[in-house]
Amino acid sequence: MPNLRAIETFVKALEGGSIASAARQLGMTPAAASQNIARLERELGVRLLTRTTRQIALTEAGEHYLARVAPVLGELEKAQSDLSLLHGELQGRLRIACMAAFGRHVLAPLLPAFAARHPKLALELLNVDRQVDVLKEDVDVSLRYRDVLEPGMAVRHLVAVPRRLYAAPAYLQAHGVPRTAEDLLQHRCLLYRREVDGRLMRWPFSSGGQRADPPLHIAAIANDIDVLVAMAEAGAGITWAGFFLVHEQVRQGRLVHLPMPETRVGDPGLQFEEEPLDFFACFRDRQYVPAKVRALVDYLLEALPVLPQLQLPPAPDQ
């Protein structure tokens, strides 16, 4: 009977698109992964893959074999994950992909306490704003905000983060304080370019109940929201950011919130709507969520609502 590790290598290579990807997922060298697949082919007496320097492809026999063994391997992985709960301890690696700023400011400070609850789990954090291929990169759970949710994945809402306009007192002293959405068009605006698709994150203007995209005076664009916050703090202009990015600056008076008038239903004039930033946990399998992933999501649902950097101050912050 073929070696289970060899079968696992074969399946992971197809999921990840290369033998090197399978090797990374299984913690072995590419040479060892290639030898595993070659051994499997010898034991079965058929060629499963055709290989080039850049990619692999299934043979007809490989397609039939993959269709049979991939579901079985998936069930074994699920059984192993759930069995760990019977012994009261989660084990193995938990690879989390997270939007960079949220990972840096929110998730990373929470992970030590989660790790202390589950000392046999090995945590790995992939902190990136690009689109993550959860299969090729062997990601267990991805944390993303609504605008860049990955299609075809099951999701669970985690938290709604307050998101507002902020500027430095020095900037406001030099350029005046915008009081309305129309006023914003005359100010220096700092905009975020999404790395996932290269598009600018447009500010939430509306007019007459419809989304609007008025011309802004764009002073700077960056693909790192922390850069824009730093520029705003230095007096470069106004930024639109989640409160978790600016809570310390607001507390110390280095940035102030710029409140816009509340949207009036039926008002044809330009409005600015303070939309929250909704974060979700994304799973690659709609039918089954491993125990280690369920444990992380349950922990985040418990921890996120009480984080001070996700709660607006009760009093006006300017």
PDB file of N, CA and C in Angstrom, residues 69-114:
ATOM      1  N   VAL A  69      -8.202   9.994  -3.787  1.00  0.00           N
ATOM      2  CA  VAL A  69      -7.432  10.114  -2.543  1.00  0.00           C
ATOM      3  C   VAL A  69      -7.582  11.473  -1.869  1.00  0.00           C
ATOM      4  N   ALA A  70      -7.850  12.548  -2.629  1.00  0.00           N
ATOM      5  CA  ALA A  70      -7.940  13.877  -2.007  1.00  0.00           C
ATOM      6  C   ALA A  70      -9.045  13.943  -0.953  1.00  0.00           C
ATOM      7  N   PRO A  71     -10.260  13.443  -1.238  1.00  0.00           N
ATOM      8  CA  PRO A  71     -11.294  13.477  -0.185  1.00  0.00           C
ATOM      9  C   PRO A  71     -10.918  12.641   1.039  1.00  0.00           C
ATOM     10  N   VAL A  72     -10.255  11.506   0.798  1.00  0.00           N
ATOM     11  CA  VAL A  72      -9.855  10.657   1.919  1.00  0.00           C
ATOM     12  C   VAL A  72      -8.832  11.366   2.787  1.00  0.00           C
ATOM     13  N   LEU A  73      -7.857  12.017   2.138  1.00  0.00           N
ATOM     14  CA  LEU A  73      -6.844  12.752   2.887  1.00  0.00           C
ATOM     15  C   LEU A  73      -7.473  13.895   3.669  1.00  0.00           C
ATOM     16  N   GLY A  74      -8.455  14.576   3.045  1.00  0.00           N
ATOM     17  CA  GLY A  74      -9.150  15.645   3.748  1.00  0.00           C
ATOM     18  C   GLY A  74      -9.861  15.151   4.986  1.00  0.00           C
ATOM     19  N   GLU A  75     -10.496  13.997   4.888  1.00  0.00           N
ATOM     20  CA  GLU A  75     -11.187  13.428   6.047  1.00  0.00           C
ATOM     21  C   GLU A  75     -10.205  13.048   7.143  1.00  0.00           C
ATOM     22  N   LEU A  76      -9.038  12.539   6.765  1.00  0.00           N
ATOM     23  CA  LEU A  76      -8.018  12.189   7.763  1.00  0.00           C
ATOM     24  C   LEU A  76      -7.545  13.441   8.499  1.00  0.00           C
ATOM     25  N   GLU A  77      -7.346  14.529   7.757  1.00  0.00           N
ATOM     26  CA  GLU A  77      -6.904  15.779   8.379  1.00  0.00           C
ATOM     27  C   GLU A  77      -7.974  16.308   9.334  1.00  0.00           C
ATOM     28  N   LYS A  78      -9.236  16.215   8.924  1.00  0.00           N
ATOM     29  CA  LYS A  78     -10.329  16.658   9.796  1.00  0.00           C
ATOM     30  C   LYS A  78     -10.388  15.815  11.067  1.00  0.00           C
ATOM     31  N   ALA A  79     -10.240  14.502  10.894  1.00  0.00           N
ATOM     32  CA  ALA A  79     -10.293  13.611  12.053  1.00  0.00           C
ATOM     33  C   ALA A  79      -9.168  13.915  13.024  1.00  0.00           C
ATOM     34  N   GLN A  80      -7.970  14.175  12.480  1.00  0.00           N
ATOM     35  CA  GLN A  80      -6.825  14.484  13.343  1.00  0.00           C
ATOM     36  C   GLN A  80      -7.060  15.785  14.106  1.00  0.00           C
ATOM     37  N   SER A  81      -7.642  16.783  13.409  1.00  0.00           N
ATOM     38  CA  SER A  81      -7.911  18.064  14.057  1.00  0.00           C
ATOM     39  C   SER A  81      -8.917  17.911  15.188  1.00  0.00           C
ATOM     40  N   ASP A  82     -10.012  17.216  14.913  1.00  0.00           N
ATOM     41  CA  ASP A  82     -11.055  17.066  15.929  1.00  0.00           C
ATOM     42  C   ASP A  82     -10.620  16.159  17.071  1.00  0.00           C
ATOM     43  N   LEU A  83      -9.790  15.165  16.777  1.00  0.00           N
ATOM     44  CA  LEU A  83      -9.348  14.241  17.810  1.00  0.00           C
ATOM     45  C   LEU A  83      -8.521  14.947  18.874  1.00  0.00           C
ATOM     46  N   SER A  84      -7.800  15.993  18.447  1.00  0.00           N
ATOM     47  CA  SER A  84      -6.976  16.711  19.417  1.00  0.00           C
ATOM     48  C   SER A  84      -7.814  17.311  20.533  1.00  0.00           C
ATOM     49  N   LEU A  85      -9.084  17.652  20.230  1.00  0.00           N
ATOM     50  CA  LEU A  85      -9.950  18.231  21.253  1.00  0.00           C
ATOM     51  C   LEU A  85     -10.323  17.209  22.325  1.00  0.00           C
ATOM     52  N   LEU A  86     -10.352  15.928  21.943  1.00  0.00           N
ATOM     53  CA  LEU A  86     -10.673  14.902  22.923  1.00  0.00           C
ATOM     54  C   LEU A  86      -9.615  14.829  24.014  1.00  0.00           C
ATOM     55  N   HIS A  87      -8.403  15.191  23.666  1.00  0.00           N
ATOM     56  CA  HIS A  87      -7.304  15.203  24.630  1.00  0.00           C
ATOM     57  C   HIS A  87      -7.144  16.579  25.282  1.00  0.00           C
ATOM     58  N   GLY A  88      -8.030  17.504  24.911  1.00  0.00           N
ATOM     59  CA  GLY A  88      -8.020  18.820  25.545  1.00  0.00           C
ATOM     60  C   GLY A  88      -6.966  19.768  25.047  1.00  0.00           C
ATOM     61  N   GLU A  89      -6.229  19.401  23.983  1.00  0.00           N
ATOM     62  CA  GLU A  89      -5.162  20.267  23.490  1.00  0.00           C
ATOM     63  C   GLU A  89      -5.171  20.307  21.973  1.00  0.00           C
ATOM     64  N   LEU A  90      -5.160  21.514  21.425  1.00  0.00           N
ATOM     65  CA  LEU A  90      -5.007  21.682  19.983  1.00  0.00           C
ATOM     66  C   LEU A  90      -3.537  21.576  19.626  1.00  0.00           C
ATOM     67  N   GLN A  91      -3.259  20.964  18.492  1.00  0.00           N
ATOM     68  CA  GLN A  91      -1.879  20.760  18.085  1.00  0.00           C
ATOM     69  C   GLN A  91      -1.711  21.112  16.614  1.00  0.00           C
ATOM     70  N   GLY A  92      -0.450  21.224  16.205  1.00  0.00           N
ATOM     71  CA  GLY A  92      -0.140  21.483  14.804  1.00  0.00           C
ATOM     72  C   GLY A  92       0.061  22.955  14.528  1.00  0.00           C
ATOM     73  N   ARG A  93       0.174  23.273  13.242  1.00  0.00           N
ATOM     74  CA  ARG A  93       0.407  24.655  12.824  1.00  0.00           C
ATOM     75  C   ARG A  93      -0.903  25.335  12.470  1.00  0.00           C
ATOM     76  N   LEU A  94      -1.024  26.603  12.839  1.00  0.00           N
ATOM     77  CA  LEU A  94      -2.175  27.425  12.473  1.00  0.00           C
ATOM     78  C   LEU A  94      -1.642  28.629  11.711  1.00  0.00           C
ATOM     79  N   ARG A  95      -1.887  28.658  10.400  1.00  0.00           N
ATOM     80  CA  ARG A  95      -1.364  29.738   9.555  1.00  0.00           C
ATOM     81  C   ARG A  95      -2.488  30.732   9.264  1.00  0.00           C
ATOM     82  N   ILE A  96      -2.259  31.981   9.666  1.00  0.00           N
ATOM     83  CA  ILE A  96      -3.267  33.027   9.581  1.00  0.00           C
ATOM     84  C   ILE A  96      -2.785  34.100   8.616  1.00  0.00           C
ATOM     85  N   ALA A  97      -3.594  34.411   7.613  1.00  0.00           N
ATOM     86  CA  ALA A  97      -3.317  35.556   6.748  1.00  0.00           C
ATOM     87  C   ALA A  97      -4.160  36.727   7.234  1.00  0.00           C
ATOM     88  N   CYS A  98      -3.567  37.904   7.281  1.00  0.00           N
ATOM     89  CA  CYS A  98      -4.283  39.054   7.835  1.00  0.00           C
ATOM     90  C   CYS A  98      -3.873  40.328   7.113  1.00  0.00           C
ATOM     91  N   MET A  99      -4.841  41.225   6.912  1.00  0.00           N
ATOM     92  CA  MET A  99      -4.516  42.547   6.383  1.00  0.00           C
ATOM     93  C   MET A  99      -3.451  43.174   7.275  1.00  0.00           C
ATOM     94  N   ALA A 100      -2.458  43.813   6.632  1.00  0.00           N
ATOM     95  CA  ALA A 100      -1.236  44.190   7.340  1.00  0.00           C
ATOM     96  C   ALA A 100      -1.486  45.083   8.553  1.00  0.00           C
ATOM     97  N   ALA A 101      -2.234  46.152   8.402  1.00  0.00           N
ATOM     98  CA  ALA A 101      -2.425  47.081   9.516  1.00  0.00           C
ATOM     99  C   ALA A 101      -3.206  46.441  10.655  1.00  0.00           C
ATOM    100  N   PHE A 102      -4.237  45.671  10.315  1.00  0.00           N
ATOM    101  CA  PHE A 102      -5.016  44.999  11.348  1.00  0.00           C
ATOM    102  C   PHE A 102      -4.157  43.963  12.069  1.00  0.00           C
ATOM    103  N   GLY A 103      -3.332  43.264  11.323  1.00  0.00           N
ATOM    104  CA  GLY A 103      -2.428  42.288  11.946  1.00  0.00           C
ATOM    105  C   GLY A 103      -1.436  42.949  12.873  1.00  0.00           C
ATOM    106  N   ARG A 104      -0.918  44.080  12.450  1.00  0.00           N
ATOM    107  CA  ARG A 104       0.117  44.784  13.224  1.00  0.00           C
ATOM    108  C   ARG A 104      -0.448  45.386  14.502  1.00  0.00           C
ATOM    109  N   HIS A 105      -1.591  46.062  14.390  1.00  0.00           N
ATOM    110  CA  HIS A 105      -2.114  46.838  15.520  1.00  0.00           C
ATOM    111  C   HIS A 105      -3.109  46.078  16.406  1.00  0.00           C
ATOM    112  N   VAL A 106      -3.791  45.074  15.836  1.00  0.00           N
ATOM    113  CA  VAL A 106      -4.862  44.415  16.581  1.00  0.00           C
ATOM    114  C   VAL A 106      -4.560  42.945  16.832  1.00  0.00           C
ATOM    115  N   LEU A 107      -4.307  42.192  15.766  1.00  0.00           N
ATOM    116  CA  LEU A 107      -4.157  40.744  15.927  1.00  0.00           C
ATOM    117  C   LEU A 107      -2.890  40.361  16.681  1.00  0.00           C
ATOM    118  N   ALA A 108      -1.759  40.931  16.305  1.00  0.00           N
ATOM    119  CA  ALA A 108      -0.482  40.541  16.929  1.00  0.00           C
ATOM    120  C   ALA A 108      -0.504  40.687  18.451  1.00  0.00           C
ATOM    121  N   PRO A 109      -1.020  41.786  19.007  1.00  0.00           N
ATOM    122  CA  PRO A 109      -1.059  41.874  20.472  1.00  0.00           C
ATOM    123  C   PRO A 109      -1.986  40.855  21.134  1.00  0.00           C
ATOM    124  N   LEU A 110      -2.940  40.300  20.369  1.00  0.00           N
ATOM    125  CA  LEU A 110      -3.867  39.330  20.946  1.00  0.00           C
ATOM    126  C   LEU A 110      -3.334  37.890  20.895  1.00  0.00           C
ATOM    127  N   LEU A 111      -2.416  37.621  19.982  1.00  0.00           N
ATOM    128  CA  LEU A 111      -1.985  36.246  19.768  1.00  0.00           C
ATOM    129  C   LEU A 111      -1.242  35.622  20.956  1.00  0.00           C
ATOM    130  N   PRO A 112      -0.429  36.370  21.711  1.00  0.00           N
ATOM    131  CA  PRO A 112       0.250  35.722  22.846  1.00  0.00           C
ATOM    132  C   PRO A 112      -0.706  35.060  23.836  1.00  0.00           C
ATOM    133  N   ALA A 113      -1.816  35.704  24.145  1.00  0.00           N
ATOM    134  CA  ALA A 113      -2.773  35.113  25.085  1.00  0.00           C
ATOM    135  C   ALA A 113      -3.422  33.874  24.481  1.00  0.00           C
ATOM    136  N   PHE A 114      -3.686  33.905  23.180  1.00  0.00           N
ATOM    137  CA  PHE A 114      -4.247  32.723  22.520  1.00  0.00           C
ATOM    138  C   PHE A 114      -3.237  31.582  22.529  1.00  0.00           C
TER     139      PHE A 114
END
